[in-house]
């Protein structure tokens, strides 16, 4: 703790710790002002719940440590150097500034005679009206907790919420958290008035944190307290600019933000609206897994067609929670016995209990207890100990699950006891109580490949020798392990052979021979939202097709529980007979792509020459063949010239392409048919994807294209409607040069022909998506030869460059200006501003090495005019567009 003396501002500062040790240090090293009173023990007892402390001199000249809420305006006694004549709000301001109304000024005037004062406020986006903080609650067994408060009046006034996280550590309980967040909101919203003015030597002795009084009747301020936030000295230190924020003592009152809850209870429910627990099914399948209960039915549409609807039954969390029913407690160390039960070994189970009142109501769940069962066969049992319920409880319920978030009731209305033994009770279907549950959202997706046993498996692969898949036909789809080791995991397929699926990311739990897997589409389709069971929604009328049904619980803000923890049930569609909307697959579509900046490309102009068989189109599949500009420049070049009809391409160094991949050379796209000489030679198919066949010179760059697939949705009867004429679907693909795109649509009968568009004939040999924004490096004044003419810029992320150029405010005469841009020590490019010109040459950013995250961008001035009859140019700006 640091104390400030009442002497001149150049005097040293006396420092004290809580043991009473004292030393003197220079004032410029001090950054905190508090007060010291009596012993450290007395201090801690007296200010245990204070939000902050102050160390200052008391009336008797001794140092005192006081809670901030006991001080009015800042000082209980008038500080030396203060010009205040009377106290303000029970305390003394450090200084008084005014417009001369009461004979007090201190605000300098500008050259035109106007006061130098400026009153302003931060923008709405920079004024949080909702704040959150996390802490460990000492009154709730030090469990992780959080609180989020909003200033409702400001939210209504601004029309939006602006959120912020409170940077606070060591908050011990909900009471202090609420007061800290409330004060933060008060200072952010009600304190969003700032004043800035120039003054003279009257700023001596003032420091950031001091409270001054401001009188300025034009704005209605009469001795209004402001807290100094910044003091900036003027030229030659003759003046100073003071910036201060409006202040209100009530923000620091210990009662400000108190929630008024009884903190003596041993446990409480969490504050605010949290993420709900997952749903539970209502039936148990042959493998002992709880599933949704599904019934299929057919219904006729108004157009005579038949639709398939699924009725899904689920177990919603109970809302019959008695807030006054104490939450039970139990021992965190259950007993696991290897005999006397039927629980299988080699697993971890989680248990929780809730108190019941005998009338169908229950309390919130206790904390979750983990029981690890060793691999000792299938005769295990688990005993929960130390169960304690509060007054008003008539019994308790017991819940069990494979994870803390996936619990289901296994015992109801158990008589009050201190122990409960699970001998191997069958899985239940009742979900635990959840005050955060509001409704359930249901989604569906189609299955591409039925369930198969995993005969091929590894850290990043899974497969079966009998699959017979087409190469890369399932790229971009999702593979899910349905049973066995690793069940419940999903990964995206990066590529596939006839028997093996390769994943984009490895498995968390590697599968083995007991695992079963399916392959499904990567996107989910929304079905319906409902609060109670059952719900009903339509799925495609495709006989024998399998759909995945995912139900996810959500709170009042529609924030869903994690998908990975939510139940998923597979259902095979029986199909419905009736009139058909489409009798065949749709015709070939036409489409366009428009780069819209900031890494986005828009799919536009999707249309058909004939609208027959387009009514049930539900999705379009768009594939890009592109070069990732973040790995530019390419290291692969032609080792020999290639004629217009040659079928072999030699590379230096050897490439890493595989059969079926595509490469881009000049304006031509080639497809690899055969890899020879360990990648040093490719046998290719020329002029694919609609690109022209052309000759290529020695050392021409070779770009190995990446393929990426996007699925875009369409509502039924979309094509031919007025909305289809202005259709646009934005797709994020930053820092890419798209060489070609393929597109097809899908209706109830199947897929349309695939249409290909080639973009290699553009000026950039493709469509560049980039990432948006620009970097500007400025050098003020006349130019001179120097390295690092401006401070180096630190890149926040990796970006490709669109182009680079430079401009000057005053053109050079007699000699050009030569510039060099460097990324760390590596030269990016050189720019030249000719004599008499204000703009340099443009450098195309394609093919240049991407600007790497955390790298430094340097600007060097290599040459300028240096003789008396030349002008070097002035006010330089170098622009790098991203």
PDB file of N, CA and C in Angstrom, residues 591-595 601 623-625 664 667 669 689-691 737-742 756-768:
ATOM      1  N   UNK A 591     -25.787 -20.306 -62.842  1.00  0.00           N
ATOM      2  CA  UNK A 591     -25.494 -19.594 -61.600  1.00  0.00           C
ATOM      3  C   UNK A 591     -24.353 -18.620 -61.856  1.00  0.00           C
ATOM      4  N   UNK A 592     -24.149 -17.718 -60.923  1.00  0.00           N
ATOM      5  CA  UNK A 592     -23.054 -16.772 -60.984  1.00  0.00           C
ATOM      6  C   UNK A 592     -22.395 -16.626 -59.629  1.00  0.00           C
ATOM      7  N   UNK A 593     -21.123 -16.198 -59.635  1.00  0.00           N
ATOM      8  CA  UNK A 593     -20.377 -15.941 -58.414  1.00  0.00           C
ATOM      9  C   UNK A 593     -19.855 -14.510 -58.453  1.00  0.00           C
ATOM     10  N   UNK A 594     -20.027 -13.804 -57.330  1.00  0.00           N
ATOM     11  CA  UNK A 594     -19.585 -12.411 -57.247  1.00  0.00           C
ATOM     12  C   UNK A 594     -18.774 -12.237 -55.976  1.00  0.00           C
ATOM     13  N   UNK A 595     -17.459 -11.941 -56.062  1.00  0.00           N
ATOM     14  CA  UNK A 595     -16.694 -11.637 -54.837  1.00  0.00           C
ATOM     15  C   UNK A 595     -17.221 -10.330 -54.234  1.00  0.00           C
ATOM     16  N   UNK A 601     -17.812 -14.529 -50.952  1.00  0.00           N
ATOM     17  CA  UNK A 601     -18.210 -14.653 -52.348  1.00  0.00           C
ATOM     18  C   UNK A 601     -19.696 -15.016 -52.345  1.00  0.00           C
ATOM     19  N   UNK A 623     -19.315 -26.471 -55.344  1.00  0.00           N
ATOM     20  CA  UNK A 623     -17.937 -26.904 -55.110  1.00  0.00           C
ATOM     21  C   UNK A 623     -16.981 -25.885 -55.706  1.00  0.00           C
ATOM     22  N   UNK A 624     -15.956 -25.508 -54.928  1.00  0.00           N
ATOM     23  CA  UNK A 624     -14.936 -24.575 -55.391  1.00  0.00           C
ATOM     24  C   UNK A 624     -13.627 -25.315 -55.615  1.00  0.00           C
ATOM     25  N   UNK A 625     -12.928 -24.984 -56.685  1.00  0.00           N
ATOM     26  CA  UNK A 625     -11.543 -25.389 -56.903  1.00  0.00           C
ATOM     27  C   UNK A 625     -10.700 -24.118 -56.819  1.00  0.00           C
ATOM     28  N   UNK A 664      -3.500 -25.705 -61.664  1.00  0.00           N
ATOM     29  CA  UNK A 664      -3.799 -24.495 -62.422  1.00  0.00           C
ATOM     30  C   UNK A 664      -2.475 -23.914 -62.920  1.00  0.00           C
ATOM     31  N   UNK A 667      -3.791 -19.917 -67.639  1.00  0.00           N
ATOM     32  CA  UNK A 667      -5.257 -19.843 -67.641  1.00  0.00           C
ATOM     33  C   UNK A 667      -5.883 -21.220 -67.793  1.00  0.00           C
ATOM     34  N   UNK A 669      -6.700 -25.221 -66.522  1.00  0.00           N
ATOM     35  CA  UNK A 669      -6.863 -26.164 -65.413  1.00  0.00           C
ATOM     36  C   UNK A 669      -6.666 -27.566 -65.975  1.00  0.00           C
ATOM     37  N   UNK A 689     -12.716 -28.349 -66.824  1.00  0.00           N
ATOM     38  CA  UNK A 689     -13.517 -27.320 -66.141  1.00  0.00           C
ATOM     39  C   UNK A 689     -13.808 -26.109 -67.039  1.00  0.00           C
ATOM     40  N   UNK A 690     -13.763 -26.331 -68.368  1.00  0.00           N
ATOM     41  CA  UNK A 690     -14.071 -25.242 -69.281  1.00  0.00           C
ATOM     42  C   UNK A 690     -12.932 -24.284 -69.524  1.00  0.00           C
ATOM     43  N   UNK A 691     -11.713 -24.601 -69.077  1.00  0.00           N
ATOM     44  CA  UNK A 691     -10.565 -23.727 -69.288  1.00  0.00           C
ATOM     45  C   UNK A 691      -9.959 -23.991 -70.667  1.00  0.00           C
ATOM     46  N   UNK A 737      -8.088 -17.789 -54.322  1.00  0.00           N
ATOM     47  CA  UNK A 737      -8.284 -17.445 -55.728  1.00  0.00           C
ATOM     48  C   UNK A 737      -9.024 -18.611 -56.362  1.00  0.00           C
ATOM     49  N   UNK A 738     -10.308 -18.402 -56.684  1.00  0.00           N
ATOM     50  CA  UNK A 738     -11.171 -19.469 -57.203  1.00  0.00           C
ATOM     51  C   UNK A 738     -10.925 -19.615 -58.696  1.00  0.00           C
ATOM     52  N   UNK A 739     -10.507 -20.807 -59.088  1.00  0.00           N
ATOM     53  CA  UNK A 739     -10.253 -21.068 -60.507  1.00  0.00           C
ATOM     54  C   UNK A 739     -11.513 -21.541 -61.216  1.00  0.00           C
ATOM     55  N   UNK A 740     -12.336 -22.360 -60.536  1.00  0.00           N
ATOM     56  CA  UNK A 740     -13.567 -22.847 -61.152  1.00  0.00           C
ATOM     57  C   UNK A 740     -14.536 -23.242 -60.054  1.00  0.00           C
ATOM     58  N   UNK A 741     -15.799 -23.395 -60.445  1.00  0.00           N
ATOM     59  CA  UNK A 741     -16.847 -23.790 -59.503  1.00  0.00           C
ATOM     60  C   UNK A 741     -17.803 -24.751 -60.196  1.00  0.00           C
ATOM     61  N   UNK A 742     -18.330 -25.693 -59.419  1.00  0.00           N
ATOM     62  CA  UNK A 742     -19.307 -26.656 -59.921  1.00  0.00           C
ATOM     63  C   UNK A 742     -20.568 -26.541 -59.079  1.00  0.00           C
ATOM     64  N   UNK A 756     -20.489 -26.340 -64.656  1.00  0.00           N
ATOM     65  CA  UNK A 756     -19.160 -25.872 -64.284  1.00  0.00           C
ATOM     66  C   UNK A 756     -18.945 -24.469 -64.843  1.00  0.00           C
ATOM     67  N   UNK A 757     -18.394 -23.566 -64.018  1.00  0.00           N
ATOM     68  CA  UNK A 757     -17.992 -22.232 -64.467  1.00  0.00           C
ATOM     69  C   UNK A 757     -16.501 -22.063 -64.243  1.00  0.00           C
ATOM     70  N   UNK A 758     -15.803 -21.571 -65.260  1.00  0.00           N
ATOM     71  CA  UNK A 758     -14.358 -21.379 -65.175  1.00  0.00           C
ATOM     72  C   UNK A 758     -14.067 -19.877 -65.109  1.00  0.00           C
ATOM     73  N   UNK A 759     -13.137 -19.481 -64.200  1.00  0.00           N
ATOM     74  CA  UNK A 759     -12.832 -18.068 -63.994  1.00  0.00           C
ATOM     75  C   UNK A 759     -11.372 -17.734 -64.292  1.00  0.00           C
ATOM     76  N   UNK A 760     -10.679 -18.638 -64.977  1.00  0.00           N
ATOM     77  CA  UNK A 760      -9.256 -18.396 -65.231  1.00  0.00           C
ATOM     78  C   UNK A 760      -9.018 -17.354 -66.310  1.00  0.00           C
ATOM     79  N   UNK A 761     -10.067 -16.942 -67.026  1.00  0.00           N
ATOM     80  CA  UNK A 761      -9.895 -15.933 -68.066  1.00  0.00           C
ATOM     81  C   UNK A 761      -9.942 -14.515 -67.543  1.00  0.00           C
ATOM     82  N   UNK A 762     -10.094 -14.323 -66.231  1.00  0.00           N
ATOM     83  CA  UNK A 762     -10.121 -12.973 -65.670  1.00  0.00           C
ATOM     84  C   UNK A 762      -8.705 -12.408 -65.580  1.00  0.00           C
ATOM     85  N   UNK A 763      -8.608 -11.126 -65.245  1.00  0.00           N
ATOM     86  CA  UNK A 763      -7.292 -10.478 -65.165  1.00  0.00           C
ATOM     87  C   UNK A 763      -6.422 -11.075 -64.066  1.00  0.00           C
ATOM     88  N   UNK A 764      -7.048 -11.651 -63.046  1.00  0.00           N
ATOM     89  CA  UNK A 764      -6.296 -12.274 -61.951  1.00  0.00           C
ATOM     90  C   UNK A 764      -6.214 -13.786 -62.099  1.00  0.00           C
ATOM     91  N   UNK A 765      -6.611 -14.311 -63.280  1.00  0.00           N
ATOM     92  CA  UNK A 765      -6.634 -15.756 -63.530  1.00  0.00           C
ATOM     93  C   UNK A 765      -7.522 -16.471 -62.511  1.00  0.00           C
ATOM     94  N   UNK A 766      -8.548 -15.814 -62.024  1.00  0.00           N
ATOM     95  CA  UNK A 766      -9.460 -16.397 -61.055  1.00  0.00           C
ATOM     96  C   UNK A 766     -10.153 -15.302 -60.262  1.00  0.00           C
ATOM     97  N   UNK A 767     -11.081 -15.703 -59.397  1.00  0.00           N
ATOM     98  CA  UNK A 767     -11.783 -14.773 -58.526  1.00  0.00           C
ATOM     99  C   UNK A 767     -11.075 -14.731 -57.180  1.00  0.00           C
ATOM    100  N   UNK A 768     -10.543 -13.556 -56.823  1.00  0.00           N
ATOM    101  CA  UNK A 768      -9.838 -13.413 -55.543  1.00  0.00           C
ATOM    102  C   UNK A 768     -10.810 -12.911 -54.476  1.00  0.00           C
TER     103      UNK A 768
END
